[in-house]
Structures are given as structure tokens and as C-alpha cells.
Short mmCIF file of C-alpha atoms in Angstrom, two decimals:
data_model
loop_
_atom_site.label_atom_id
_atom_site.label_comp_id
_atom_site.label_asym_id
_atom_site.label_seq_id
_atom_site.Cartn_x
_atom_site.Cartn_y
_atom_site.Cartn_z
CA GLY P 1 -33.96 4.75 161.67
CA ASN P 2 -34.56 4.90 165.52
CA SER P 3 -34.04 1.56 167.43
CA VAL P 4 -33.94 0.62 171.02
CA THR P 5 -32.47 -2.56 172.38
CA GLN P 6 -33.11 -3.65 175.99
CA MET P 7 -32.12 -6.57 177.93
CA GLU P 8 -33.90 -9.87 177.45
CA GLY P 9 -36.16 -11.02 180.58
CA PRO P 10 -37.69 -12.25 182.04
CA VAL P 11 -35.94 -11.01 185.25
CA THR P 12 -36.78 -12.76 188.60
CA LEU P 13 -35.43 -11.18 191.49
CA SER P 14 -36.35 -11.66 195.62
CA GLU P 15 -37.43 -8.64 197.46
CA GLU P 16 -34.77 -5.84 198.16
CA ALA P 17 -32.52 -6.99 195.38
CA PHE P 18 -31.18 -4.73 193.13
CA LEU P 19 -32.51 -4.29 189.79
CA THR P 20 -30.79 -3.36 186.55
CA ILE P 21 -32.35 -3.41 182.95
CA ASN P 22 -30.05 -2.58 180.06
CA CYS P 23 -31.10 -0.19 177.45
CA THR P 24 -29.24 1.28 174.33
CA TYR P 25 -30.33 3.00 171.13
CA THR P 26 -29.79 3.99 167.77
CA ALA P 27 -31.18 7.35 166.78
CA THR P 28 -30.77 10.49 164.23
CA GLY P 29 -30.43 14.04 165.78
CA TYR P 30 -30.71 13.92 169.70
CA PRO P 31 -33.31 11.79 171.02
CA SER P 32 -35.41 12.14 174.47
CA LEU P 33 -35.41 9.01 176.52
CA PHE P 34 -37.78 7.56 178.44
CA TRP P 35 -39.12 4.29 180.84
CA TYR P 36 -42.32 3.34 180.77
CA VAL P 37 -43.88 0.49 183.08
CA GLN P 38 -46.86 -1.87 182.13
CA TYR P 39 -48.61 -3.73 185.14
CA PRO P 40 -50.98 -6.63 184.44
CA GLY P 41 -54.03 -5.49 182.19
CA GLU P 42 -53.39 -1.98 182.41
CA GLY P 43 -51.82 0.51 179.51
CA LEU P 44 -48.22 2.46 180.01
CA GLN P 45 -47.42 4.63 182.47
CA LEU P 46 -44.34 7.01 182.60
CA LEU P 47 -41.73 5.68 184.82
CA LEU P 48 -39.07 8.67 184.32
CA LYS P 49 -37.59 10.51 181.48
CA ALA P 50 -34.40 12.58 180.59
CA THR P 51 -34.24 14.97 177.55
CA LYS P 52 -30.45 15.93 177.09
CA ALA P 53 -27.08 13.85 177.47
CA ASP P 54 -26.14 13.23 181.29
CA ASP P 55 -29.59 14.12 182.55
CA LYS P 56 -30.79 11.62 185.16
CA GLY P 57 -34.61 10.67 185.43
CA SER P 58 -35.79 9.55 188.64
CA ASN P 59 -39.04 8.28 190.35
CA LYS P 60 -40.24 5.88 192.99
CA GLY P 61 -36.66 4.93 193.56
CA PHE P 62 -35.97 4.02 190.01
CA GLU P 63 -33.00 5.83 188.23
CA ALA P 64 -31.55 6.27 184.84
CA THR P 65 -28.70 8.40 183.05
CA TYR P 66 -28.71 9.41 179.75
CA ARG P 67 -25.26 8.43 178.42
CA LYS P 68 -24.75 10.16 175.02
CA GLU P 69 -21.22 8.28 174.54
CA THR P 70 -22.52 4.69 175.23
CA THR P 71 -25.86 5.48 173.72
CA SER P 72 -27.67 3.95 176.94
CA PHE P 73 -30.29 4.43 179.36
CA HIS P 74 -29.99 1.87 181.94
CA LEU P 75 -32.82 1.45 184.49
CA GLU P 76 -31.83 0.74 188.26
CA LYS P 77 -33.34 0.57 191.46
CA GLY P 78 -31.84 -0.21 194.34
CA SER P 79 -34.04 -2.38 196.58
CA VAL P 80 -37.03 -3.88 194.72
CA GLN P 81 -40.63 -4.75 196.24
CA VAL P 82 -43.40 -7.20 194.89
CA SER P 83 -45.17 -4.52 193.74
CA ASP P 84 -42.52 -3.59 190.97
CA SER P 85 -43.23 -6.69 189.32
CA ALA P 86 -44.28 -5.35 185.79
CA VAL P 87 -43.08 -5.00 181.75
CA TYR P 88 -40.64 -2.36 181.58
CA PHE P 89 -40.25 -0.58 178.21
CA CYS P 90 -37.37 1.51 177.23
CA ALA P 91 -38.49 4.14 174.47
CA LEU P 92 -36.97 7.02 172.37
CA ARG P 93 -37.99 10.07 170.50
CA SER P 94 -36.05 12.18 168.19
CA LEU P 95 -35.78 15.97 168.11
CA GLY P 96 -36.36 17.38 164.67
CA GLY P 97 -38.12 16.08 161.49
CA ASN P 98 -41.28 14.82 161.37
CA ASP P 99 -40.85 11.60 163.33
CA TYR P 100 -43.44 12.08 166.42
CA LYS P 101 -43.52 8.71 167.17
CA LEU P 102 -41.94 7.10 170.29
CA SER P 103 -39.62 3.78 169.60
CA PHE P 104 -39.92 1.23 172.05
CA GLY P 105 -37.88 -1.69 172.84
CA ALA P 106 -39.07 -5.49 173.44
CA GLY P 107 -39.81 -4.75 176.97
CA THR P 108 -38.30 -6.43 180.35
CA THR P 109 -40.51 -8.75 182.23
CA VAL P 110 -39.53 -8.34 186.03
CA THR P 111 -40.94 -10.64 188.42
CA VAL P 112 -40.05 -9.85 192.54
CA ARG P 113 -40.69 -12.69 194.63
CA ALA P 114 -41.33 -11.92 198.20
CA LYS I 1 -57.18 16.10 185.75
CA ALA I 2 -58.66 12.90 183.99
CA GLY I 3 -56.40 10.82 182.40
CA VAL I 4 -56.65 9.36 178.59
CA THR I 5 -59.84 7.49 178.29
CA GLN I 6 -60.30 4.78 175.78
CA THR I 7 -63.82 3.12 174.63
CA PRO I 8 -64.30 0.56 174.63
CA ARG I 9 -61.99 -1.44 176.92
CA TYR I 10 -62.97 -4.78 175.07
CA LEU I 11 -64.34 -5.97 171.73
CA ILE I 12 -64.65 -9.34 169.85
CA LYS I 13 -64.91 -9.26 166.25
CA THR I 14 -65.23 -11.95 163.36
CA ARG I 15 -62.96 -11.60 160.30
CA GLY I 16 -64.15 -9.26 157.29
CA GLN I 17 -66.01 -7.23 160.04
CA GLN I 18 -64.66 -3.48 161.04
CA VAL I 19 -64.27 -1.69 163.90
CA THR I 20 -63.86 1.55 165.59
CA LEU I 21 -61.93 2.75 168.52
CA SER I 22 -62.25 6.03 170.58
CA CYS I 23 -59.75 7.95 172.34
CA SER I 24 -60.55 11.13 174.50
CA PRO I 25 -56.93 12.69 175.32
CA ILE I 26 -56.10 14.59 178.43
CA SER I 27 -57.84 18.10 178.60
CA GLY I 28 -55.45 20.42 176.75
CA HIS I 29 -53.68 17.85 174.90
CA ARG I 30 -53.48 18.30 171.18
CA SER I 31 -51.65 15.46 170.25
CA VAL I 32 -53.16 11.78 169.76
CA SER I 33 -50.76 8.85 168.98
CA TRP I 34 -52.08 5.30 168.32
CA TYR I 35 -50.14 2.35 169.01
CA GLN I 36 -50.76 -1.33 168.56
CA GLN I 37 -49.32 -3.73 171.16
CA THR I 38 -49.22 -7.69 170.17
CA PRO I 39 -46.93 -10.37 172.10
CA GLY I 40 -44.84 -11.28 168.64
CA GLN I 41 -44.43 -7.61 167.78
CA GLY I 42 -44.42 -5.72 170.83
CA LEU I 43 -45.30 -2.03 170.79
CA GLN I 44 -45.48 -0.63 167.04
CA PHE I 45 -46.75 2.86 166.17
CA LEU I 46 -49.80 3.32 164.04
CA PHE I 47 -50.30 7.00 163.53
CA GLU I 48 -50.28 10.40 164.91
CA TYR I 49 -52.53 13.39 164.80
CA PHE I 50 -52.38 16.73 165.85
CA SER I 51 -55.04 19.60 165.10
CA GLU I 52 -56.93 17.23 163.22
CA THR I 53 -54.00 16.44 160.62
CA GLN I 54 -52.20 13.17 160.58
CA ARG I 55 -48.53 14.11 160.82
CA ASN I 56 -47.09 10.82 161.06
CA LYS I 57 -47.74 7.19 160.05
CA GLY I 58 -46.37 4.06 160.74
CA ASN I 59 -46.18 0.80 158.60
CA PHE I 60 -49.52 -0.63 158.55
CA PRO I 61 -51.83 -1.21 155.64
CA GLY I 62 -54.61 1.30 154.77
CA ARG I 63 -57.63 -1.09 156.34
CA PHE I 64 -56.13 0.91 159.50
CA SER I 65 -57.13 4.47 159.52
CA GLY I 66 -57.87 7.40 161.74
CA ARG I 67 -59.08 10.95 162.22
CA GLN I 68 -59.10 13.60 164.91
CA PHE I 69 -61.84 16.11 165.51
CA SER I 70 -61.89 19.35 166.81
CA ASN I 71 -61.77 18.66 170.38
CA SER I 72 -58.69 16.63 170.08
CA ARG I 73 -60.54 13.52 170.65
CA SER I 74 -59.64 10.70 168.10
CA GLU I 75 -60.80 7.44 166.53
CA MET I 76 -59.18 4.57 164.70
CA ASN I 77 -60.83 2.53 162.41
CA VAL I 78 -59.70 -0.72 161.15
CA SER I 79 -61.51 -2.16 158.31
CA THR I 80 -61.95 -5.98 157.00
CA LEU I 81 -60.31 -7.66 160.20
CA GLU I 82 -58.02 -10.36 160.00
CA LEU I 83 -57.06 -12.76 162.58
CA GLY I 84 -53.65 -11.00 163.18
CA ASP I 85 -55.24 -7.60 163.96
CA SER I 86 -56.14 -9.07 167.59
CA ALA I 87 -54.02 -6.81 170.15
CA LEU I 88 -54.20 -4.33 172.53
CA TYR I 89 -54.49 -0.83 170.96
CA LEU I 90 -53.31 2.00 172.93
CA CYS I 91 -53.95 5.65 172.80
CA ALA I 92 -51.49 8.20 173.82
CA SER I 93 -51.87 12.06 174.40
CA SER I 94 -49.10 15.14 174.43
CA ILE I 95 -49.38 18.34 174.70
CA SER I 96 -48.00 19.18 171.56
CA GLY I 97 -46.29 16.09 170.04
CA GLY I 98 -42.69 17.47 170.55
CA SER I 99 -39.73 15.35 171.15
CA THR I 100 -39.37 16.28 174.77
CA ASP I 101 -43.31 15.51 175.48
CA THR I 102 -44.47 13.24 177.45
CA GLN I 103 -47.09 10.73 176.19
CA TYR I 104 -49.60 9.91 178.73
CA PHE I 105 -51.01 6.47 177.75
CA GLY I 106 -54.83 5.36 177.92
CA PRO I 107 -55.45 1.67 179.59
CA GLY I 108 -56.03 0.22 175.80
CA THR I 109 -58.86 -1.39 173.69
CA ARG I 110 -58.18 -5.21 173.93
CA LEU I 111 -59.61 -6.26 170.21
CA THR I 112 -59.77 -10.08 169.73
CA VAL I 113 -60.66 -11.30 165.96
CA LEU I 114 -62.19 -14.82 165.92
#
């Protein structure tokens, strides 16, 4: 079955620091990969996605590259801000078959200090 | 374009009661999925509907059920509530539910079972 493993948190950083959150996956077929972010008291917002190998998703300074050879989709940001404090979820969805669900990682809580 | 809306936002019920949650997808979206989020289990898939048909179901007991109407709005019902059903219930919509489709999430319904 499909599964996602992401870096355990919590992660605490200072403003302008470099952020990386590791995500690896196991999937049948050719999955699409997503990063979602959840701010306190809110639902999930799509941060970025990649639908095929070597694709790079990017948004709001965040980037992640779909690496089929290492089954990874690590999230990076070069200079974080206090407003980036949130919980980040890596997720995948398989191509083909009848499995339409998103499979999520456990989430990584990121706190950025001023 | 309006986002995914969920009602009510907060609910308090007692054990043994039943509850119905509602989700209105983004206009034009025909796929609606439901997820349960708890601190212990993370994000777990409940079920997905497309054109009024349930296409996929997660590993939840039969007390959890759902339906979708012809206007794509969806409801989920939980009967005989248990304390462990306390969670944030998230609804997500996408155009067709394909693997490359982006799922857009609503703000969630926070259910507390006493």
C-alpha cells in the first residue's frame, strides 16, 4: 500500500534560517506528491505539488523536487519567517486504480522565532 | 470563487448520539473526500464520493457513513458516538478526483464527544 514518512518534529528555527523537512514515500504506480500546510485552527492548504519524476513544485519561497530514484519529496525554504510557523504535511496520491485518497505523513510542526 | 465550506464549525455531542456534518465543495468540483484528524492517528481517510457514488472507503466502522447529492454537496454521519470520535473532520473537493487533481480543504468541523 501507499505510505509517507516524514521528518519527526517539532522543528524550531530562527527567522531567516534554512528549513528542510524530509519526506519519503512508498507507493504503487506513479504517485503525485503534495505538501500541505496547516495553520492553527484552520484546515489544510496546498503549498505545492509535483505530478511526475524530476518535477519541482514551488510556492511562497518553498520548493520540493520529486525524486523517483530516492522516493523522496523533501521540502525546503531558504529563509523562513515567523509567519511560516505551522504544521507541514507531505502527501501522495497514486495514479491508476481506484485509490483516490490522499495518504499523509504524520506532519511536522515548525516554529520560527523572531 | 468560494472555497470549500463546512458546517457547523464546532459541535459538542454526548456518547451514543449521532451527528451529521455538511460540506459544500468548490463550484464545479464533483469529487468530495472526508478525512478525520486526531493528534494520535493523524489524518485518516474516511471516504470519497464522485457523482453521488462512493468510490473509495477507508478503514472506519460502519457507524461512519456519508452521501453526496446531485449538486455535489456532501454529508457525513456518525451514529452512536464514542469518545474516540472526537476529532477535526475535514472535507476536501477536487474537480474529478484524479490522481493529479489538487484536493482543496475546508476549515473543518471540530467534533467533541463528551
